[in-house]
Coordinates of C-alpha atoms in Angstrom, one line a residue:
X1 CA 0.2 0.1 0.1
X2 CA 1.4 3.4 -0.7
X3 CA 1.1 6.7 1.5
X4 CA -1.4 8.3 -0.5
X5 CA -3.3 6.0 -2.1
X6 CA -3.4 2.4 -3.3
X7 CA -1.4 1.0 -6.5
X8 CA -5.1 0.5 -8.2
X9 CA -5.9 4.1 -7.6
X10 CA -2.5 5.1 -8.6
X11 CA -2.4 3.4 -12.2
X12 CA -6.1 4.2 -12.8
X13 CA -5.3 8.1 -12.0
X14 CA -2.4 7.4 -14.4
X15 CA -4.3 6.0 -17.2
X16 CA -7.1 8.1 -17.0
X17 CA -4.5 11.2 -17.5
X18 CA -3.2 9.5 -20.3
X19 CA -6.3 8.0 -21.8
X20 CA -5.0 9.0 -25.3
X21 CA -1.9 6.7 -25.3
X22 CA -1.5 3.1 -25.3
X23 CA 0.2 2.4 -22.0
X24 CA 1.1 -0.8 -21.3
X25 CA 1.3 -1.8 -17.5
X26 CA 2.0 -5.1 -15.4
X27 CA 1.0 -5.1 -11.9
X28 CA 3.2 -8.0 -9.4
X29 CA 1.7 -8.2 -6.3
X30 CA 1.5 -10.8 -3.6
X31 CA -2.1 -10.9 -2.5
X32 CA -4.3 -10.7 -5.5
X33 CA -8.1 -11.4 -4.9
X34 CA -10.4 -12.1 -7.6
X35 CA -12.4 -9.1 -7.3
X36 CA -8.8 -7.0 -7.1
X37 CA -7.7 -8.7 -10.5
X38 CA -10.9 -8.0 -12.0
X39 CA -10.6 -4.1 -10.9
X40 CA -7.1 -3.7 -12.6
X41 CA -8.8 -5.4 -15.6
X42 CA -11.5 -3.0 -15.8
X43 CA -8.9 0.3 -15.6
X44 CA -7.1 -1.4 -18.4
X45 CA -3.5 -3.1 -16.9
X46 CA -2.4 -5.3 -19.6
X47 CA -0.8 -7.8 -17.5
X48 CA -1.4 -8.9 -13.9
X49 CA 1.0 -11.5 -12.2
X50 CA 0.7 -13.0 -8.9
X51 CA 3.6 -13.2 -6.4
X52 CA 6.0 -15.2 -6.1
X53 CA 6.9 -15.5 -9.8
X54 CA 10.1 -17.4 -11.6
X55 CA 12.3 -15.2 -13.5
X56 CA 11.7 -17.5 -16.5
X57 CA 7.9 -17.0 -16.1
X58 CA 8.6 -13.2 -15.7
X59 CA 11.0 -12.7 -18.6
X60 CA 8.4 -14.3 -21.1
X61 CA 5.5 -11.7 -20.0
X62 CA 7.8 -8.9 -20.4
X63 CA 8.9 -10.1 -24.0
X64 CA 5.5 -10.5 -25.1
X65 CA 4.3 -7.0 -23.6
X66 CA 6.9 -5.5 -25.6
X67 CA 6.3 -7.1 -28.5
X68 CA 2.4 -6.2 -28.4
X69 CA 3.3 -2.7 -28.7

């Protein structure tokens, strides 16, 4: 949790402020409930990953994210 807002709120603000641009975003978090995953998807987060995550999987996801730009 961030001091002034949650990560979800921060990303929502960033994506809304730059809605004319395609911004790829990746969230990595330990505590990802189904509701939180849905909330991240709703605001346009590109990739949602649960920690812990292996380096191999993380690298694959980054490569997929970059190639989609």
